[in-house]
Amino acid sequence: MANLVSAQLRSNYYANTCPNVESIVRNVVNQKFQQTFVTIPAVLRLFFHDCFVEGCDASVIVSSTPGNTAEKDHPDNLSLAGDGFDTVIKAKAAIDSNSRCRNKVSCADILALATRDVIQLSGGPWYPVELGRLDGLTSKASNVEGKLPKPTFNLNQLNAMFASHGLTQADMIALSAAHSVGFSHCSKFSNRIYNFSPQSPIDPTLNKQYAAQLRGMCPRNVDPRIAINMDPKTPRTFDNNYFKNLQQGMGLFTSDQVLYTDRRSKGTVDLWASNTKSFNSAFVTAMTKLGRVGVKTGRNGNIRFDCGRMN
């Protein structure tokens, strides 16, 4: 089934209908980025949360209505930053202001393009984006439950969830490096610094100095809005420093650090910590495969006039 879909996706999908689509999206992403760095992690995370629930079909962007609680209002999606949504909506407006392109480009494809652009803007690899996705026809909060990885996951749980979308352990490790940019809130990892176990309040796999720093930034009754960088060394650069941090016991989540502590994945972490080229190549492969997940074509989708509303 996945192969059938990827056969329909192609990078020159809009060559005749909206030939400038890539530069239009890129300009909007650039403008958003100049306003706020948050654009980078916000778009990247929005794409991942979209693809893992009902496939890459922009269903995460749809607003709730009186009769329907949409995906974005599920608890797991409430922390998606508004700048991600705003980037897609502004890019859609820019595309539709071009009469040739109006209502020809899906919100799902706009999000896929914007994701590639934020990765490159923050220092990551450029890659061609496969296009031709349609927008999904449903968006239900109830569909989100159990579909997104939790920060407490171990390697088996991570591998099982990614495998359900045709992604390998290597793909999962590469995609985890999205935690090279962006931030988290203290509640997502406070168990690792305060109440890990009766024997050890601090997770023993956590670097001691780093744990002390985190306790300083996240006191017990911290304001829930306080944001902590996922990568303490190069928080605004998409790079393989994420893997070097894991070697030092400086993965923020259990689901980050386990990639190093579990011997089945440690070798990959070691390789990519020392080899940027190898990591970039694996990341591009993984992003391309992620972009094929659950793609809607034919009568299973349409092109939304407004990314936040069903037609």
mmCIF file of C-alpha atoms in Angstrom, residues 49-277:
data_model
loop_
_atom_site.group_PDB
_atom_site.id
_atom_site.type_symbol
_atom_site.label_atom_id
_atom_site.label_comp_id
_atom_site.label_asym_id
_atom_site.label_seq_id
_atom_site.Cartn_x
_atom_site.Cartn_y
_atom_site.Cartn_z
ATOM 1 C CA HIS A 49 1.940 15.151 14.821
ATOM 2 C CA ASP A 50 -0.011 15.377 11.560
ATOM 3 C CA CYS A 51 1.571 12.330 9.918
ATOM 4 C CA PHE A 52 1.327 10.007 12.928
ATOM 5 C CA VAL A 53 -2.437 10.572 13.261
ATOM 6 C CA GLU A 54 -4.450 9.656 10.155
ATOM 7 C CA GLY A 55 -1.398 10.245 7.937
ATOM 8 C CA CYS A 56 0.109 13.404 6.406
ATOM 9 C CA ASP A 57 -3.214 15.013 5.495
ATOM 10 C CA ALA A 58 -3.241 18.345 7.385
ATOM 11 C CA SER A 59 -5.981 16.992 9.683
ATOM 12 C CA VAL A 60 -4.087 18.411 12.686
ATOM 13 C CA ILE A 61 -4.630 21.971 11.403
ATOM 14 C CA VAL A 62 -8.440 21.798 11.373
ATOM 15 C CA SER A 63 -10.264 23.761 14.078
ATOM 16 C CA SER A 64 -12.917 22.234 16.295
ATOM 17 C CA THR A 65 -16.583 23.042 15.622
ATOM 18 C CA PRO A 66 -19.587 22.858 17.964
ATOM 19 C CA GLY A 67 -20.234 19.327 16.668
ATOM 20 C CA ASN A 68 -16.651 18.045 16.529
ATOM 21 C CA THR A 69 -13.564 18.187 18.746
ATOM 22 C CA ALA A 70 -10.682 18.201 16.256
ATOM 23 C CA GLU A 71 -7.218 16.613 16.577
ATOM 24 C CA LYS A 72 -5.579 19.877 17.626
ATOM 25 C CA ASP A 73 -7.679 19.983 20.804
ATOM 26 C CA HIS A 74 -6.564 16.575 22.065
ATOM 27 C CA PRO A 75 -4.350 17.008 25.185
ATOM 28 C CA ASP A 76 -1.292 15.673 23.296
ATOM 29 C CA ASN A 77 -1.656 18.475 20.724
ATOM 30 C CA LEU A 78 -2.455 21.430 22.994
ATOM 31 C CA SER A 79 1.265 22.248 23.264
ATOM 32 C CA LEU A 80 1.700 22.575 19.477
ATOM 33 C CA ALA A 81 2.900 26.164 19.054
ATOM 34 C CA GLY A 82 0.596 28.502 17.135
ATOM 35 C CA ASP A 83 3.460 29.617 14.884
ATOM 36 C CA GLY A 84 3.355 26.275 13.055
ATOM 37 C CA PHE A 85 -0.326 26.637 12.176
ATOM 38 C CA ASP A 86 0.196 30.291 11.281
ATOM 39 C CA THR A 87 3.020 29.429 8.862
ATOM 40 C CA VAL A 88 0.804 27.015 6.908
ATOM 41 C CA ILE A 89 -2.150 29.429 6.867
ATOM 42 C CA LYS A 90 0.012 32.322 5.651
ATOM 43 C CA ALA A 91 1.622 30.134 2.973
ATOM 44 C CA LYS A 92 -1.832 29.015 1.812
ATOM 45 C CA ALA A 93 -2.907 32.674 1.517
ATOM 46 C CA ALA A 94 0.232 33.529 -0.463
ATOM 47 C CA ILE A 95 -0.347 30.609 -2.839
ATOM 48 C CA ASP A 96 -4.017 31.472 -3.309
ATOM 49 C CA SER A 97 -3.215 35.122 -4.037
ATOM 50 C CA ASN A 98 -1.625 33.816 -7.244
ATOM 51 C CA SER A 99 -4.581 33.248 -9.601
ATOM 52 C CA ARG A 100 -2.837 30.361 -11.358
ATOM 53 C CA CYS A 101 -2.349 28.488 -8.079
ATOM 54 C CA ARG A 102 -5.626 29.273 -6.313
ATOM 55 C CA ASN A 103 -7.153 26.154 -4.708
ATOM 56 C CA LYS A 104 -4.659 23.907 -6.493
ATOM 57 C CA VAL A 105 -2.240 23.171 -3.636
ATOM 58 C CA SER A 106 -3.194 21.081 -0.605
ATOM 59 C CA CYS A 107 -2.546 22.179 2.968
ATOM 60 C CA ALA A 108 -0.856 18.798 3.499
ATOM 61 C CA ASP A 109 1.709 19.560 0.783
ATOM 62 C CA ILE A 110 2.223 23.107 2.108
ATOM 63 C CA LEU A 111 3.071 21.657 5.538
ATOM 64 C CA ALA A 112 5.466 19.114 3.990
ATOM 65 C CA LEU A 113 7.272 21.890 2.080
ATOM 66 C CA ALA A 114 7.396 24.248 5.055
ATOM 67 C CA THR A 115 8.893 21.426 7.140
ATOM 68 C CA ARG A 116 11.745 20.912 4.697
ATOM 69 C CA ASP A 117 12.329 24.675 4.664
ATOM 70 C CA VAL A 118 12.551 25.052 8.459
ATOM 71 C CA ILE A 119 14.977 22.136 8.658
ATOM 72 C CA GLN A 120 17.256 23.758 6.105
ATOM 73 C CA LEU A 121 16.888 27.226 7.648
ATOM 74 C CA SER A 122 18.113 25.917 10.996
ATOM 75 C CA GLY A 123 21.185 24.247 9.515
ATOM 76 C CA GLY A 124 19.830 20.847 8.520
ATOM 77 C CA PRO A 125 19.921 19.197 5.093
ATOM 78 C CA TRP A 126 17.883 20.320 2.082
ATOM 79 C CA TYR A 127 15.984 17.538 0.331
ATOM 80 C CA PRO A 128 13.422 17.294 -2.497
ATOM 81 C CA VAL A 129 9.867 17.017 -1.140
ATOM 82 C CA GLU A 130 7.495 14.537 -2.731
ATOM 83 C CA LEU A 131 4.132 16.210 -3.446
ATOM 84 C CA GLY A 132 0.589 15.217 -4.393
ATOM 85 C CA ARG A 133 -1.076 14.642 -1.009
ATOM 86 C CA LEU A 134 -4.720 15.590 -0.583
ATOM 87 C CA ASP A 135 -6.181 17.037 2.614
ATOM 88 C CA GLY A 136 -8.026 14.667 4.924
ATOM 89 C CA LEU A 137 -11.801 14.694 5.318
ATOM 90 C CA THR A 138 -11.906 14.024 9.079
ATOM 91 C CA SER A 139 -10.182 15.395 12.160
ATOM 92 C CA LYS A 140 -11.191 13.895 15.481
ATOM 93 C CA ALA A 141 -9.473 14.308 18.843
ATOM 94 C CA SER A 142 -10.402 10.720 19.683
ATOM 95 C CA ASN A 143 -8.131 9.500 16.853
ATOM 96 C CA VAL A 144 -5.056 10.995 18.540
ATOM 97 C CA GLU A 145 -5.178 8.816 21.663
ATOM 98 C CA GLY A 146 -2.210 6.432 21.801
ATOM 99 C CA LYS A 147 -0.855 7.487 18.399
ATOM 100 C CA LEU A 148 1.980 9.791 19.492
ATOM 101 C CA PRO A 149 5.167 8.731 21.298
ATOM 102 C CA LYS A 150 5.384 9.655 24.967
ATOM 103 C CA PRO A 151 8.528 11.103 26.567
ATOM 104 C CA THR A 152 8.577 8.063 28.888
ATOM 105 C CA PHE A 153 8.739 5.460 26.082
ATOM 106 C CA ASN A 154 11.424 2.774 26.019
ATOM 107 C CA LEU A 155 13.022 1.435 22.830
ATOM 108 C CA ASN A 156 10.457 -1.338 22.303
ATOM 109 C CA GLN A 157 7.577 1.124 22.565
ATOM 110 C CA LEU A 158 9.264 3.584 20.193
ATOM 111 C CA ASN A 159 10.116 0.884 17.656
ATOM 112 C CA ALA A 160 6.594 -0.588 17.737
ATOM 113 C CA MET A 161 4.932 2.782 17.179
ATOM 114 C CA PHE A 162 7.235 3.780 14.318
ATOM 115 C CA ALA A 163 7.023 0.306 12.734
ATOM 116 C CA SER A 164 3.240 0.704 12.565
ATOM 117 C CA HIS A 165 3.936 3.460 10.003
ATOM 118 C CA GLY A 166 6.548 1.504 8.060
ATOM 119 C CA LEU A 167 9.464 3.242 9.774
ATOM 120 C CA THR A 168 12.547 1.319 10.946
ATOM 121 C CA GLN A 169 14.555 1.735 14.150
ATOM 122 C CA ALA A 170 17.091 3.790 12.177
ATOM 123 C CA ASP A 171 14.285 6.041 10.880
ATOM 124 C CA MET A 172 13.040 6.474 14.452
ATOM 125 C CA ILE A 173 16.490 7.412 15.771
ATOM 126 C CA ALA A 174 17.025 9.868 12.904
ATOM 127 C CA LEU A 175 13.614 11.508 13.432
ATOM 128 C CA SER A 176 14.277 11.771 17.187
ATOM 129 C CA ALA A 177 17.042 14.239 16.263
ATOM 130 C CA ALA A 178 14.285 16.782 15.616
ATOM 131 C CA HIS A 179 14.863 17.276 19.364
ATOM 132 C CA SER A 180 18.026 19.085 18.262
ATOM 133 C CA VAL A 181 15.801 22.194 18.090
ATOM 134 C CA GLY A 182 12.864 23.416 20.112
ATOM 135 C CA PHE A 183 11.875 23.175 23.728
ATOM 136 C CA SER A 184 9.838 21.281 26.276
ATOM 137 C CA HIS A 185 7.905 22.134 29.398
ATOM 138 C CA CYS A 186 9.161 20.940 32.794
ATOM 139 C CA SER A 187 6.220 18.598 33.401
ATOM 140 C CA LYS A 188 7.333 16.365 30.529
ATOM 141 C CA PHE A 189 10.536 15.306 32.281
ATOM 142 C CA SER A 190 10.145 16.352 35.962
ATOM 143 C CA ASN A 191 9.856 12.668 36.952
ATOM 144 C CA ARG A 192 13.519 12.251 35.894
ATOM 145 C CA ILE A 193 14.792 14.958 38.258
ATOM 146 C CA TYR A 194 12.475 14.640 41.281
ATOM 147 C CA ASN A 195 10.779 11.274 41.658
ATOM 148 C CA PHE A 196 12.376 8.744 39.333
ATOM 149 C CA SER A 197 12.250 5.849 41.824
ATOM 150 C CA PRO A 198 12.237 5.221 45.588
ATOM 151 C CA GLN A 199 15.958 4.353 45.403
ATOM 152 C CA SER A 200 16.938 7.298 43.213
ATOM 153 C CA PRO A 201 14.948 10.555 42.911
ATOM 154 C CA ILE A 202 17.146 11.453 39.911
ATOM 155 C CA ASP A 203 17.254 9.151 36.877
ATOM 156 C CA PRO A 204 20.719 7.497 37.064
ATOM 157 C CA THR A 205 21.093 7.716 33.269
ATOM 158 C CA LEU A 206 20.891 11.532 33.533
ATOM 159 C CA ASN A 207 24.171 13.485 33.669
ATOM 160 C CA LYS A 208 24.538 14.755 37.270
ATOM 161 C CA GLN A 209 25.488 18.334 36.363
ATOM 162 C CA TYR A 210 22.702 18.478 33.798
ATOM 163 C CA ALA A 211 20.204 17.181 36.372
ATOM 164 C CA ALA A 212 21.255 19.964 38.760
ATOM 165 C CA GLN A 213 20.829 22.561 35.978
ATOM 166 C CA LEU A 214 17.384 21.204 35.138
ATOM 167 C CA ARG A 215 16.339 21.345 38.788
ATOM 168 C CA GLY A 216 17.446 24.980 38.826
ATOM 169 C CA MET A 217 15.344 25.809 35.760
ATOM 170 C CA CYS A 218 12.426 23.619 36.845
ATOM 171 C CA PRO A 219 11.771 24.070 40.583
ATOM 172 C CA ARG A 220 8.994 21.888 41.967
ATOM 173 C CA ASN A 221 6.127 24.390 41.522
ATOM 174 C CA VAL A 222 7.441 25.919 38.322
ATOM 175 C CA ASP A 223 5.214 28.019 36.060
ATOM 176 C CA PRO A 224 3.893 25.459 33.528
ATOM 177 C CA ARG A 225 4.696 27.882 30.693
ATOM 178 C CA ILE A 226 8.466 27.813 31.338
ATOM 179 C CA ALA A 227 10.261 26.344 28.313
ATOM 180 C CA ILE A 228 13.501 24.346 28.463
ATOM 181 C CA ASN A 229 15.703 23.801 25.398
ATOM 182 C CA MET A 230 15.726 20.200 24.157
ATOM 183 C CA ASP A 231 19.387 20.574 23.128
ATOM 184 C CA PRO A 232 21.312 22.492 25.823
ATOM 185 C CA LYS A 233 24.371 23.014 23.583
ATOM 186 C CA THR A 234 23.069 24.209 20.167
ATOM 187 C CA PRO A 235 19.337 24.803 20.761
ATOM 188 C CA ARG A 236 18.814 26.842 17.571
ATOM 189 C CA THR A 237 20.751 24.645 15.182
ATOM 190 C CA PHE A 238 19.498 21.461 13.586
ATOM 191 C CA ASP A 239 22.569 19.242 13.903
ATOM 192 C CA ASN A 240 23.955 15.936 15.139
ATOM 193 C CA ASN A 241 24.783 17.515 18.491
ATOM 194 C CA TYR A 242 21.613 15.776 19.702
ATOM 195 C CA PHE A 243 23.541 12.480 19.543
ATOM 196 C CA LYS A 244 26.645 13.931 21.213
ATOM 197 C CA ASN A 245 24.392 15.052 24.080
ATOM 198 C CA LEU A 246 23.069 11.496 24.465
ATOM 199 C CA GLN A 247 26.673 10.256 24.810
ATOM 200 C CA GLN A 248 27.030 12.683 27.754
ATOM 201 C CA GLY A 249 23.786 11.599 29.457
ATOM 202 C CA MET A 250 22.101 14.829 28.346
ATOM 203 C CA GLY A 251 19.004 13.550 26.585
ATOM 204 C CA LEU A 252 16.081 15.499 28.048
ATOM 205 C CA PHE A 253 13.403 12.789 27.828
ATOM 206 C CA THR A 254 13.631 9.123 28.783
ATOM 207 C CA SER A 255 12.729 8.455 25.131
ATOM 208 C CA ASP A 256 15.832 10.423 24.060
ATOM 209 C CA GLN A 257 18.353 8.942 26.498
ATOM 210 C CA VAL A 258 17.144 5.363 25.954
ATOM 211 C CA LEU A 259 18.540 5.558 22.419
ATOM 212 C CA TYR A 260 21.993 5.548 24.007
ATOM 213 C CA THR A 261 21.425 3.345 27.045
ATOM 214 C CA ASP A 262 19.834 0.514 25.027
ATOM 215 C CA ARG A 263 22.632 -1.424 23.321
ATOM 216 C CA ARG A 264 20.410 -2.095 20.283
ATOM 217 C CA SER A 265 20.403 1.585 19.301
ATOM 218 C CA LYS A 266 23.645 2.835 20.889
ATOM 219 C CA GLY A 267 25.784 2.015 17.832
ATOM 220 C CA THR A 268 23.644 4.206 15.603
ATOM 221 C CA VAL A 269 23.866 7.084 18.084
ATOM 222 C CA ASP A 270 27.664 6.721 18.223
ATOM 223 C CA LEU A 271 27.932 6.668 14.431
ATOM 224 C CA TRP A 272 25.775 9.746 13.875
ATOM 225 C CA ALA A 273 27.422 11.655 16.743
ATOM 226 C CA SER A 274 30.695 11.419 14.811
ATOM 227 C CA ASN A 275 29.404 11.492 11.224
ATOM 228 C CA THR A 276 27.199 14.401 10.137
ATOM 229 C CA LYS A 277 27.003 13.206 6.549
#
